[in-house]
Amino acid sequence: MTRPSWILPDGLEECLPAEAWAIEDARRACLDLFRTHQYGLIMPPMLEYLDSLTSGVGQDLADQIMVVTDRVSGRLMGIRPDMTPQAARIDAHALNEEGTTRLCYCGSVLRAVAASGESSRSPLQLGAEVFGDASLRADIEVVQLAVDTVRLFTDEPLLLDFGHAGALRAVLAHLPERDQRYALDALGRKDVEALLALEDQIPDMAVLKSAFGDLDVVLANVSSHPIFQDACADVRAVQSALRVDSVSWYCDLGETHGFQYHTGLVFGIYALERDQLLVRGGRYDHVGESFGRARAATGFSADLKTLVRLAN
């Protein structure tokens, strides 16, 4: 049967007037919030040369790029699946500022396949990034701003989920790449039996395989282990500094999302009763190296359409 010409491709969507106006109002409210915190607004192009979009990002993000050929230059170009690398490029080259730089953005992205647990391949990505500040102050600022952003849309209970890519990297550092992939897959699935096979190679895996759950319980159980001490201290310091309410705390030191480019504290914000991911964020200090300027960096992003639909 021939598919009707008016049917959109799977995972792509359009917003009709009522929702489109709600999204536009929300975009303005979020950008006004970012502006009060001295974030500069950027509007990167939808397409860039492929080597720019893939510089410094993990393979999981690179695999999401839709590739086209530039009829002017003949070079391969990609449609951005994420605006964070573009912000890093702008910080490194277009601005090239000393000290701390704060940038924000809101724009459409396109992904080759929908992310796990989602149906849309065309989010309206909203985000904020802090460059040039390696201290926990920047991590605290970013997490607080992410919570404040979500609170523009809902007062319902939230779950804040913390991880630490630095600790996970340290645990897996001596594994061959093949075994690293195996361990990351098993950690992502919380497959304890699969992880048992790696304990001879990874002495700390016995701790890591159970280092998820209630934040206070996890920190009490693992903070005495040398390889996790700094990570636990970072998580506790950020949690203690936040001004939040109606929040439950979770910690997963085996969190694997973004392992290939995150370098420190990572976090997610969930609508607790819906079990729905609203925001992802974390530290990614090395992404700028691929653009010729290593800079400390941390930030967060969300799908603005998902936030707006919280009211429904």
PDB file of C-alpha atoms in Angstrom:
ATOM      1  CA  MET A   1       0.000   0.000   0.000  1.00  0.00           C
ATOM      2  CA  THR A   2       1.334   3.435  -0.944  1.00  0.00           C
ATOM      3  CA  ARG A   3       1.890   5.693   2.032  1.00  0.00           C
ATOM      4  CA  PRO A   4      -0.058   8.981   1.770  1.00  0.00           C
ATOM      5  CA  SER A   5       2.159  11.934   0.865  1.00  0.00           C
ATOM      6  CA  TRP A   6       0.924  13.940   3.835  1.00  0.00           C
ATOM      7  CA  ILE A   7       2.130  11.423   6.438  1.00  0.00           C
ATOM      8  CA  LEU A   8       5.251  12.609   8.272  1.00  0.00           C
ATOM      9  CA  PRO A   9       8.280  10.331   8.665  1.00  0.00           C
ATOM     10  CA  ASP A  10       8.357   8.244  11.840  1.00  0.00           C
ATOM     11  CA  GLY A  11       9.592  10.241  14.803  1.00  0.00           C
ATOM     12  CA  LEU A  12       8.967  13.656  13.235  1.00  0.00           C
ATOM     13  CA  GLU A  13       6.139  15.837  14.402  1.00  0.00           C
ATOM     14  CA  GLU A  14       4.468  19.174  13.897  1.00  0.00           C
ATOM     15  CA  CYS A  15       2.914  21.496  16.474  1.00  0.00           C
ATOM     16  CA  LEU A  16      -0.493  23.006  15.799  1.00  0.00           C
ATOM     17  CA  PRO A  17      -1.379  26.587  16.821  1.00  0.00           C
ATOM     18  CA  ALA A  18      -2.360  26.110  20.486  1.00  0.00           C
ATOM     19  CA  GLU A  19       0.719  24.054  21.309  1.00  0.00           C
ATOM     20  CA  ALA A  20       2.997  26.137  19.094  1.00  0.00           C
ATOM     21  CA  TRP A  21       2.016  29.323  20.950  1.00  0.00           C
ATOM     22  CA  ALA A  22       2.521  27.563  24.292  1.00  0.00           C
ATOM     23  CA  ILE A  23       6.006  26.469  23.184  1.00  0.00           C
ATOM     24  CA  GLU A  24       6.865  29.977  22.016  1.00  0.00           C
ATOM     25  CA  ASP A  25       5.727  31.464  25.357  1.00  0.00           C
ATOM     26  CA  ALA A  26       7.812  28.853  27.174  1.00  0.00           C
ATOM     27  CA  ARG A  27      10.868  29.554  25.027  1.00  0.00           C
ATOM     28  CA  ARG A  28      10.672  33.213  25.942  1.00  0.00           C
ATOM     29  CA  ALA A  29      10.241  32.465  29.656  1.00  0.00           C
ATOM     30  CA  CYS A  30      13.260  30.124  29.686  1.00  0.00           C
ATOM     31  CA  LEU A  31      15.504  32.485  27.769  1.00  0.00           C
ATOM     32  CA  ASP A  32      14.477  35.350  30.052  1.00  0.00           C
ATOM     33  CA  LEU A  33      15.480  33.178  33.038  1.00  0.00           C
ATOM     34  CA  PHE A  34      18.860  32.439  31.444  1.00  0.00           C
ATOM     35  CA  ARG A  35      19.356  36.100  30.622  1.00  0.00           C
ATOM     36  CA  THR A  36      18.868  37.117  34.260  1.00  0.00           C
ATOM     37  CA  HIS A  37      21.776  34.788  35.079  1.00  0.00           C
ATOM     38  CA  GLN A  38      24.016  36.476  32.480  1.00  0.00           C
ATOM     39  CA  TYR A  39      23.921  33.760  29.818  1.00  0.00           C
ATOM     40  CA  GLY A  40      24.580  34.886  26.263  1.00  0.00           C
ATOM     41  CA  LEU A  41      22.162  33.599  23.623  1.00  0.00           C
ATOM     42  CA  ILE A  42      23.637  31.821  20.578  1.00  0.00           C
ATOM     43  CA  MET A  43      21.955  30.649  17.368  1.00  0.00           C
ATOM     44  CA  PRO A  44      24.225  28.099  15.635  1.00  0.00           C
ATOM     45  CA  PRO A  45      23.390  26.883  12.114  1.00  0.00           C
ATOM     46  CA  MET A  46      21.264  23.788  11.607  1.00  0.00           C
ATOM     47  CA  LEU A  47      23.958  22.202   9.390  1.00  0.00           C
ATOM     48  CA  GLU A  48      27.741  22.145   9.711  1.00  0.00           C
ATOM     49  CA  TYR A  49      30.558  20.252   8.076  1.00  0.00           C
ATOM     50  CA  LEU A  50      30.543  16.715   9.392  1.00  0.00           C
ATOM     51  CA  ASP A  51      34.017  16.839  10.935  1.00  0.00           C
ATOM     52  CA  SER A  52      32.969  19.813  13.067  1.00  0.00           C
ATOM     53  CA  LEU A  53      29.851  18.099  14.407  1.00  0.00           C
ATOM     54  CA  THR A  54      31.722  14.896  15.251  1.00  0.00           C
ATOM     55  CA  SER A  55      34.735  16.547  16.907  1.00  0.00           C
ATOM     56  CA  GLY A  56      35.084  15.618  20.558  1.00  0.00           C
ATOM     57  CA  VAL A  57      31.761  13.806  20.891  1.00  0.00           C
ATOM     58  CA  GLY A  58      31.148  10.178  21.683  1.00  0.00           C
ATOM     59  CA  GLN A  59      30.297   7.589  19.048  1.00  0.00           C
ATOM     60  CA  ASP A  60      26.735   7.362  20.349  1.00  0.00           C
ATOM     61  CA  LEU A  61      26.155  11.014  19.457  1.00  0.00           C
ATOM     62  CA  ALA A  62      28.060  10.805  16.172  1.00  0.00           C
ATOM     63  CA  ASP A  63      25.813   7.922  15.120  1.00  0.00           C
ATOM     64  CA  GLN A  64      22.790  10.211  15.481  1.00  0.00           C
ATOM     65  CA  ILE A  65      23.904  12.625  12.761  1.00  0.00           C
ATOM     66  CA  MET A  66      21.906  12.729   9.515  1.00  0.00           C
ATOM     67  CA  VAL A  67      24.460  13.241   6.719  1.00  0.00           C
ATOM     68  CA  VAL A  68      23.966  15.264   3.507  1.00  0.00           C
ATOM     69  CA  THR A  69      26.291  16.478   0.747  1.00  0.00           C
ATOM     70  CA  ASP A  70      26.914  20.199   0.346  1.00  0.00           C
ATOM     71  CA  ARG A  71      26.200  21.009  -3.335  1.00  0.00           C
ATOM     72  CA  VAL A  72      28.432  24.093  -3.099  1.00  0.00           C
ATOM     73  CA  SER A  73      31.629  22.546  -1.711  1.00  0.00           C
ATOM     74  CA  GLY A  74      31.000  18.853  -2.305  1.00  0.00           C
ATOM     75  CA  ARG A  75      31.873  18.153   1.334  1.00  0.00           C
ATOM     76  CA  LEU A  76      29.814  16.073   3.727  1.00  0.00           C
ATOM     77  CA  MET A  77      27.619  18.033   6.101  1.00  0.00           C
ATOM     78  CA  GLY A  78      25.546  16.934   9.071  1.00  0.00           C
ATOM     79  CA  ILE A  79      22.283  18.072  10.589  1.00  0.00           C
ATOM     80  CA  ARG A  80      22.961  18.712  14.252  1.00  0.00           C
ATOM     81  CA  PRO A  81      21.622  16.076  16.671  1.00  0.00           C
ATOM     82  CA  ASP A  82      22.733  18.141  19.674  1.00  0.00           C
ATOM     83  CA  MET A  83      23.709  21.802  20.118  1.00  0.00           C
ATOM     84  CA  THR A  84      26.266  21.285  22.912  1.00  0.00           C
ATOM     85  CA  PRO A  85      29.246  20.667  20.559  1.00  0.00           C
ATOM     86  CA  GLN A  86      28.268  23.784  18.615  1.00  0.00           C
ATOM     87  CA  ALA A  87      28.331  25.808  21.834  1.00  0.00           C
ATOM     88  CA  ALA A  88      31.811  24.415  22.583  1.00  0.00           C
ATOM     89  CA  ARG A  89      33.004  25.417  19.103  1.00  0.00           C
ATOM     90  CA  ILE A  90      31.594  28.930  19.512  1.00  0.00           C
ATOM     91  CA  ASP A  91      33.262  29.298  22.899  1.00  0.00           C
ATOM     92  CA  ALA A  92      36.590  28.090  21.506  1.00  0.00           C
ATOM     93  CA  HIS A  93      36.720  30.104  18.289  1.00  0.00           C
ATOM     94  CA  ALA A  94      33.968  32.644  17.640  1.00  0.00           C
ATOM     95  CA  LEU A  95      34.187  34.138  21.149  1.00  0.00           C
ATOM     96  CA  ASN A  96      37.594  32.965  22.434  1.00  0.00           C
ATOM     97  CA  GLU A  97      37.078  34.775  25.733  1.00  0.00           C
ATOM     98  CA  GLU A  98      39.216  34.570  28.851  1.00  0.00           C
ATOM     99  CA  GLY A  99      37.609  33.582  32.114  1.00  0.00           C
ATOM    100  CA  THR A 100      34.096  32.192  32.410  1.00  0.00           C
ATOM    101  CA  THR A 101      31.687  32.225  29.478  1.00  0.00           C
ATOM    102  CA  ARG A 102      27.984  31.406  29.831  1.00  0.00           C
ATOM    103  CA  LEU A 103      25.984  30.471  26.752  1.00  0.00           C
ATOM    104  CA  CYS A 104      22.381  29.371  26.164  1.00  0.00           C
ATOM    105  CA  TYR A 105      20.383  28.246  23.149  1.00  0.00           C
ATOM    106  CA  CYS A 106      17.035  26.959  21.965  1.00  0.00           C
ATOM    107  CA  GLY A 107      16.644  25.342  18.559  1.00  0.00           C
ATOM    108  CA  SER A 108      15.550  22.284  16.630  1.00  0.00           C
ATOM    109  CA  VAL A 109      17.800  19.251  16.371  1.00  0.00           C
ATOM    110  CA  LEU A 110      17.359  16.079  14.317  1.00  0.00           C
ATOM    111  CA  ARG A 111      18.390  12.568  15.316  1.00  0.00           C
ATOM    112  CA  ALA A 112      18.783   9.527  13.129  1.00  0.00           C
ATOM    113  CA  VAL A 113      16.834   7.411  15.616  1.00  0.00           C
ATOM    114  CA  ALA A 114      14.784   8.296  18.659  1.00  0.00           C
ATOM    115  CA  ALA A 115      16.627   8.212  21.968  1.00  0.00           C
ATOM    116  CA  SER A 116      15.833   5.385  24.350  1.00  0.00           C
ATOM    117  CA  GLY A 117      12.403   5.806  25.909  1.00  0.00           C
ATOM    118  CA  GLU A 118      11.419   8.624  23.551  1.00  0.00           C
ATOM    119  CA  SER A 119       9.373   8.725  20.363  1.00  0.00           C
ATOM    120  CA  SER A 120      10.471  12.028  18.826  1.00  0.00           C
ATOM    121  CA  ARG A 121      13.532  12.413  16.606  1.00  0.00           C
ATOM    122  CA  SER A 122      13.085  16.184  16.391  1.00  0.00           C
ATOM    123  CA  PRO A 123      13.335  17.757  19.872  1.00  0.00           C
ATOM    124  CA  LEU A 124      13.373  21.503  20.390  1.00  0.00           C
ATOM    125  CA  GLN A 125      16.573  21.549  22.400  1.00  0.00           C
ATOM    126  CA  LEU A 126      16.884  24.075  25.194  1.00  0.00           C
ATOM    127  CA  GLY A 127      20.175  24.329  27.034  1.00  0.00           C
ATOM    128  CA  ALA A 128      22.736  26.306  28.992  1.00  0.00           C
ATOM    129  CA  GLU A 129      26.509  25.817  29.220  1.00  0.00           C
ATOM    130  CA  VAL A 130      29.275  27.241  31.430  1.00  0.00           C
ATOM    131  CA  PHE A 131      32.807  27.305  29.985  1.00  0.00           C
ATOM    132  CA  GLY A 132      36.072  28.104  31.729  1.00  0.00           C
ATOM    133  CA  ASP A 133      35.128  27.232  35.319  1.00  0.00           C
ATOM    134  CA  ALA A 134      36.454  23.894  36.603  1.00  0.00           C
ATOM    135  CA  SER A 135      35.146  24.386  40.139  1.00  0.00           C
ATOM    136  CA  LEU A 136      32.080  22.842  41.724  1.00  0.00           C
ATOM    137  CA  ARG A 137      30.540  26.318  41.702  1.00  0.00           C
ATOM    138  CA  ALA A 138      29.812  25.838  38.018  1.00  0.00           C
ATOM    139  CA  ASP A 139      28.276  22.396  38.575  1.00  0.00           C
ATOM    140  CA  ILE A 140      26.064  23.777  41.339  1.00  0.00           C
ATOM    141  CA  GLU A 141      25.023  26.715  39.160  1.00  0.00           C
ATOM    142  CA  VAL A 142      24.091  24.457  36.254  1.00  0.00           C
ATOM    143  CA  VAL A 143      22.088  21.970  38.331  1.00  0.00           C
ATOM    144  CA  GLN A 144      20.262  24.791  40.132  1.00  0.00           C
ATOM    145  CA  LEU A 145      19.435  26.506  36.829  1.00  0.00           C
ATOM    146  CA  ALA A 146      18.170  23.201  35.425  1.00  0.00           C
ATOM    147  CA  VAL A 147      15.856  22.731  38.419  1.00  0.00           C
ATOM    148  CA  ASP A 148      14.660  26.336  38.188  1.00  0.00           C
ATOM    149  CA  THR A 149      13.925  25.794  34.500  1.00  0.00           C
ATOM    150  CA  VAL A 150      11.810  22.711  35.195  1.00  0.00           C
ATOM    151  CA  ARG A 151       9.990  24.607  37.928  1.00  0.00           C
ATOM    152  CA  LEU A 152       8.750  27.098  35.324  1.00  0.00           C
ATOM    153  CA  PHE A 153       6.533  24.267  34.096  1.00  0.00           C
ATOM    154  CA  THR A 154       5.581  22.066  37.041  1.00  0.00           C
ATOM    155  CA  ASP A 155       5.467  21.870  40.836  1.00  0.00           C
ATOM    156  CA  GLU A 156       5.169  18.079  40.844  1.00  0.00           C
ATOM    157  CA  PRO A 157       7.733  15.944  42.718  1.00  0.00           C
ATOM    158  CA  LEU A 158      11.085  15.530  40.987  1.00  0.00           C
ATOM    159  CA  LEU A 159      13.871  12.979  41.176  1.00  0.00           C
ATOM    160  CA  LEU A 160      17.446  14.263  40.958  1.00  0.00           C
ATOM    161  CA  ASP A 161      19.784  11.511  39.807  1.00  0.00           C
ATOM    162  CA  PHE A 162      23.543  12.059  40.170  1.00  0.00           C
ATOM    163  CA  GLY A 163      26.419  10.098  38.685  1.00  0.00           C
ATOM    164  CA  HIS A 164      30.117  10.726  38.135  1.00  0.00           C
ATOM    165  CA  ALA A 165      31.835   9.887  34.863  1.00  0.00           C
ATOM    166  CA  GLY A 166      35.259  10.539  36.380  1.00  0.00           C
ATOM    167  CA  ALA A 167      34.854   7.731  38.890  1.00  0.00           C
ATOM    168  CA  LEU A 168      33.473   5.359  36.274  1.00  0.00           C
ATOM    169  CA  ARG A 169      36.367   6.136  33.928  1.00  0.00           C
ATOM    170  CA  ALA A 170      38.840   5.418  36.707  1.00  0.00           C
ATOM    171  CA  VAL A 171      37.230   2.046  37.401  1.00  0.00           C
ATOM    172  CA  LEU A 172      37.259   0.981  33.736  1.00  0.00           C
ATOM    173  CA  ALA A 173      40.537   2.651  32.744  1.00  0.00           C
ATOM    174  CA  HIS A 174      42.660  -0.499  32.530  1.00  0.00           C
ATOM    175  CA  LEU A 175      40.170  -2.585  30.556  1.00  0.00           C
ATOM    176  CA  PRO A 176      40.633  -3.265  26.842  1.00  0.00           C
ATOM    177  CA  GLU A 177      38.084  -1.405  24.709  1.00  0.00           C
ATOM    178  CA  ARG A 178      36.095  -4.572  24.023  1.00  0.00           C
ATOM    179  CA  ASP A 179      35.728  -5.303  27.738  1.00  0.00           C
ATOM    180  CA  GLN A 180      34.876  -1.665  28.415  1.00  0.00           C
ATOM    181  CA  ARG A 181      31.965  -1.928  25.984  1.00  0.00           C
ATOM    182  CA  TYR A 182      30.833  -5.136  27.693  1.00  0.00           C
ATOM    183  CA  ALA A 183      31.019  -3.511  31.131  1.00  0.00           C
ATOM    184  CA  LEU A 184      29.183  -0.373  30.011  1.00  0.00           C
ATOM    185  CA  ASP A 185      26.417  -2.441  28.440  1.00  0.00           C
ATOM    186  CA  ALA A 186      26.066  -4.547  31.595  1.00  0.00           C
ATOM    187  CA  LEU A 187      26.068  -1.455  33.822  1.00  0.00           C
ATOM    188  CA  GLY A 188      23.451   0.200  31.634  1.00  0.00           C
ATOM    189  CA  ARG A 189      21.208  -2.844  32.023  1.00  0.00           C
ATOM    190  CA  LYS A 190      22.123  -3.304  35.715  1.00  0.00           C
ATOM    191  CA  ASP A 191      22.989  -6.895  34.851  1.00  0.00           C
ATOM    192  CA  VAL A 192      24.728  -8.028  38.039  1.00  0.00           C
ATOM    193  CA  GLU A 193      25.457 -11.519  36.743  1.00  0.00           C
ATOM    194  CA  ALA A 194      27.209 -10.148  33.648  1.00  0.00           C
ATOM    195  CA  LEU A 195      29.334  -7.879  35.835  1.00  0.00           C
ATOM    196  CA  LEU A 196      30.455 -10.739  38.035  1.00  0.00           C
ATOM    197  CA  ALA A 197      32.576 -12.015  35.142  1.00  0.00           C
ATOM    198  CA  LEU A 198      34.630  -8.796  35.244  1.00  0.00           C
ATOM    199  CA  GLU A 199      35.446  -8.723  38.943  1.00  0.00           C
ATOM    200  CA  ASP A 200      38.795 -10.502  38.435  1.00  0.00           C
ATOM    201  CA  GLN A 201      39.817  -7.735  35.983  1.00  0.00           C
ATOM    202  CA  ILE A 202      38.165  -4.876  37.863  1.00  0.00           C
ATOM    203  CA  PRO A 203      38.574  -5.098  41.654  1.00  0.00           C
ATOM    204  CA  ASP A 204      36.223  -2.140  42.182  1.00  0.00           C
ATOM    205  CA  MET A 205      33.404  -3.661  40.116  1.00  0.00           C
ATOM    206  CA  ALA A 206      32.094  -5.418  43.238  1.00  0.00           C
ATOM    207  CA  VAL A 207      31.408  -1.968  44.660  1.00  0.00           C
ATOM    208  CA  LEU A 208      30.272  -0.313  41.448  1.00  0.00           C
ATOM    209  CA  LYS A 209      27.687  -2.949  40.556  1.00  0.00           C
ATOM    210  CA  SER A 210      25.659  -1.996  43.628  1.00  0.00           C
ATOM    211  CA  ALA A 211      26.464   1.731  43.737  1.00  0.00           C
ATOM    212  CA  PHE A 212      23.001   2.895  42.734  1.00  0.00           C
ATOM    213  CA  GLY A 213      19.864   3.757  44.665  1.00  0.00           C
ATOM    214  CA  ASP A 214      18.972   6.264  47.371  1.00  0.00           C
ATOM    215  CA  LEU A 215      21.697   8.920  47.403  1.00  0.00           C
ATOM    216  CA  ASP A 216      22.359   8.822  51.144  1.00  0.00           C
ATOM    217  CA  VAL A 217      22.596   5.023  51.136  1.00  0.00           C
ATOM    218  CA  VAL A 218      24.950   4.922  48.149  1.00  0.00           C
ATOM    219  CA  LEU A 219      27.279   7.582  49.534  1.00  0.00           C
ATOM    220  CA  ALA A 220      27.379   5.860  52.922  1.00  0.00           C
ATOM    221  CA  ASN A 221      28.243   2.540  51.280  1.00  0.00           C
ATOM    222  CA  VAL A 222      30.935   3.607  48.819  1.00  0.00           C
ATOM    223  CA  SER A 223      32.482   6.902  49.989  1.00  0.00           C
ATOM    224  CA  SER A 224      35.187   5.051  51.977  1.00  0.00           C
ATOM    225  CA  HIS A 225      36.532   3.368  48.826  1.00  0.00           C
ATOM    226  CA  PRO A 226      39.486   5.457  47.563  1.00  0.00           C
ATOM    227  CA  ILE A 227      38.468   5.456  43.907  1.00  0.00           C
ATOM    228  CA  PHE A 228      35.012   6.846  44.773  1.00  0.00           C
ATOM    229  CA  GLN A 229      35.938   9.346  47.505  1.00  0.00           C
ATOM    230  CA  ASP A 230      36.259  12.419  45.288  1.00  0.00           C
ATOM    231  CA  ALA A 231      33.127  11.551  43.313  1.00  0.00           C
ATOM    232  CA  CYS A 232      31.075  11.105  46.483  1.00  0.00           C
ATOM    233  CA  ALA A 233      32.400  14.391  47.872  1.00  0.00           C
ATOM    234  CA  ASP A 234      31.412  16.179  44.648  1.00  0.00           C
ATOM    235  CA  VAL A 235      27.905  14.729  44.666  1.00  0.00           C
ATOM    236  CA  ARG A 236      27.358  15.628  48.321  1.00  0.00           C
ATOM    237  CA  ALA A 237      28.701  19.156  47.883  1.00  0.00           C
ATOM    238  CA  VAL A 238      26.406  19.848  44.934  1.00  0.00           C
ATOM    239  CA  GLN A 239      23.369  18.350  46.667  1.00  0.00           C
ATOM    240  CA  SER A 240      23.994  20.378  49.829  1.00  0.00           C
ATOM    241  CA  ALA A 241      24.229  23.662  47.927  1.00  0.00           C
ATOM    242  CA  LEU A 242      20.999  23.308  45.955  1.00  0.00           C
ATOM    243  CA  ARG A 243      17.827  25.214  46.818  1.00  0.00           C
ATOM    244  CA  VAL A 244      15.090  22.760  45.891  1.00  0.00           C
ATOM    245  CA  ASP A 245      11.813  21.392  47.208  1.00  0.00           C
ATOM    246  CA  SER A 246       9.641  18.354  46.490  1.00  0.00           C
ATOM    247  CA  VAL A 247      12.734  16.438  45.399  1.00  0.00           C
ATOM    248  CA  SER A 248      13.917  12.856  45.923  1.00  0.00           C
ATOM    249  CA  TRP A 249      17.626  12.085  45.657  1.00  0.00           C
ATOM    250  CA  TYR A 250      19.145   9.216  43.702  1.00  0.00           C
ATOM    251  CA  CYS A 251      22.732   8.323  42.865  1.00  0.00           C
ATOM    252  CA  ASP A 252      24.116   5.949  40.247  1.00  0.00           C
ATOM    253  CA  LEU A 253      27.905   5.896  40.095  1.00  0.00           C
ATOM    254  CA  GLY A 254      27.632   3.364  37.259  1.00  0.00           C
ATOM    255  CA  GLU A 255      25.651   5.758  35.029  1.00  0.00           C
ATOM    256  CA  THR A 256      26.887   5.166  31.476  1.00  0.00           C
ATOM    257  CA  HIS A 257      25.093   7.849  29.455  1.00  0.00           C
ATOM    258  CA  GLY A 258      27.630  10.100  27.738  1.00  0.00           C
ATOM    259  CA  PHE A 259      30.564   8.051  29.070  1.00  0.00           C
ATOM    260  CA  GLN A 260      32.614   8.820  25.941  1.00  0.00           C
ATOM    261  CA  TYR A 261      32.648  12.581  26.526  1.00  0.00           C
ATOM    262  CA  HIS A 262      31.514  13.339  30.092  1.00  0.00           C
ATOM    263  CA  THR A 263      34.375  13.776  32.566  1.00  0.00           C
ATOM    264  CA  GLY A 264      32.874  14.557  35.985  1.00  0.00           C
ATOM    265  CA  LEU A 265      29.557  15.030  37.742  1.00  0.00           C
ATOM    266  CA  VAL A 266      26.535  14.091  35.606  1.00  0.00           C
ATOM    267  CA  PHE A 267      22.861  14.425  36.470  1.00  0.00           C
ATOM    268  CA  GLY A 268      19.335  13.829  35.305  1.00  0.00           C
ATOM    269  CA  ILE A 269      16.049  15.353  36.435  1.00  0.00           C
ATOM    270  CA  TYR A 270      12.939  13.179  36.267  1.00  0.00           C
ATOM    271  CA  ALA A 271       9.244  13.790  36.823  1.00  0.00           C
ATOM    272  CA  LEU A 272       8.964  11.308  39.685  1.00  0.00           C
ATOM    273  CA  GLU A 273       5.331  10.225  39.343  1.00  0.00           C
ATOM    274  CA  ARG A 274       5.558   9.971  35.546  1.00  0.00           C
ATOM    275  CA  ASP A 275       8.995   8.299  35.581  1.00  0.00           C
ATOM    276  CA  GLN A 276       9.887  10.692  32.743  1.00  0.00           C
ATOM    277  CA  LEU A 277      13.306  12.166  31.992  1.00  0.00           C
ATOM    278  CA  LEU A 278      13.137  15.957  31.706  1.00  0.00           C
ATOM    279  CA  VAL A 279      16.762  17.169  31.778  1.00  0.00           C
ATOM    280  CA  ARG A 280      20.222  15.704  31.269  1.00  0.00           C
ATOM    281  CA  GLY A 281      23.458  17.460  32.112  1.00  0.00           C
ATOM    282  CA  GLY A 282      26.991  17.189  33.363  1.00  0.00           C
ATOM    283  CA  ARG A 283      30.641  18.091  33.012  1.00  0.00           C
ATOM    284  CA  TYR A 284      32.500  17.546  29.718  1.00  0.00           C
ATOM    285  CA  ASP A 285      35.880  19.236  30.134  1.00  0.00           C
ATOM    286  CA  HIS A 286      37.645  17.792  27.079  1.00  0.00           C
ATOM    287  CA  VAL A 287      35.217  18.502  24.210  1.00  0.00           C
ATOM    288  CA  GLY A 288      36.873  21.851  23.439  1.00  0.00           C
ATOM    289  CA  GLU A 289      40.239  20.169  22.822  1.00  0.00           C
ATOM    290  CA  SER A 290      39.057  19.030  19.392  1.00  0.00           C
ATOM    291  CA  PHE A 291      38.524  22.702  18.489  1.00  0.00           C
ATOM    292  CA  GLY A 292      42.040  23.624  19.599  1.00  0.00           C
ATOM    293  CA  ARG A 293      41.174  25.099  22.971  1.00  0.00           C
ATOM    294  CA  ALA A 294      40.771  22.929  26.057  1.00  0.00           C
ATOM    295  CA  ARG A 295      38.226  24.489  28.399  1.00  0.00           C
ATOM    296  CA  ALA A 296      36.428  23.302  31.488  1.00  0.00           C
ATOM    297  CA  ALA A 297      32.749  22.906  30.602  1.00  0.00           C
ATOM    298  CA  THR A 298      29.470  21.867  32.166  1.00  0.00           C
ATOM    299  CA  GLY A 299      25.853  22.313  31.157  1.00  0.00           C
ATOM    300  CA  PHE A 300      22.422  20.822  30.644  1.00  0.00           C
ATOM    301  CA  SER A 301      19.801  20.403  27.950  1.00  0.00           C
ATOM    302  CA  ALA A 302      16.119  19.506  27.693  1.00  0.00           C
ATOM    303  CA  ASP A 303      13.435  19.112  25.060  1.00  0.00           C
ATOM    304  CA  LEU A 304      11.282  22.229  25.413  1.00  0.00           C
ATOM    305  CA  LYS A 305       8.293  20.411  23.917  1.00  0.00           C
ATOM    306  CA  THR A 306       8.515  17.785  26.668  1.00  0.00           C
ATOM    307  CA  LEU A 307       8.585  20.498  29.341  1.00  0.00           C
ATOM    308  CA  VAL A 308       5.566  22.285  27.870  1.00  0.00           C
ATOM    309  CA  ARG A 309       3.593  19.026  27.749  1.00  0.00           C
ATOM    310  CA  LEU A 310       4.013  18.589  31.506  1.00  0.00           C
ATOM    311  CA  ALA A 311       0.972  20.837  31.875  1.00  0.00           C
ATOM    312  CA  ASN A 312      -1.227  18.350  29.983  1.00  0.00           C
TER     313      ASN A 312
END
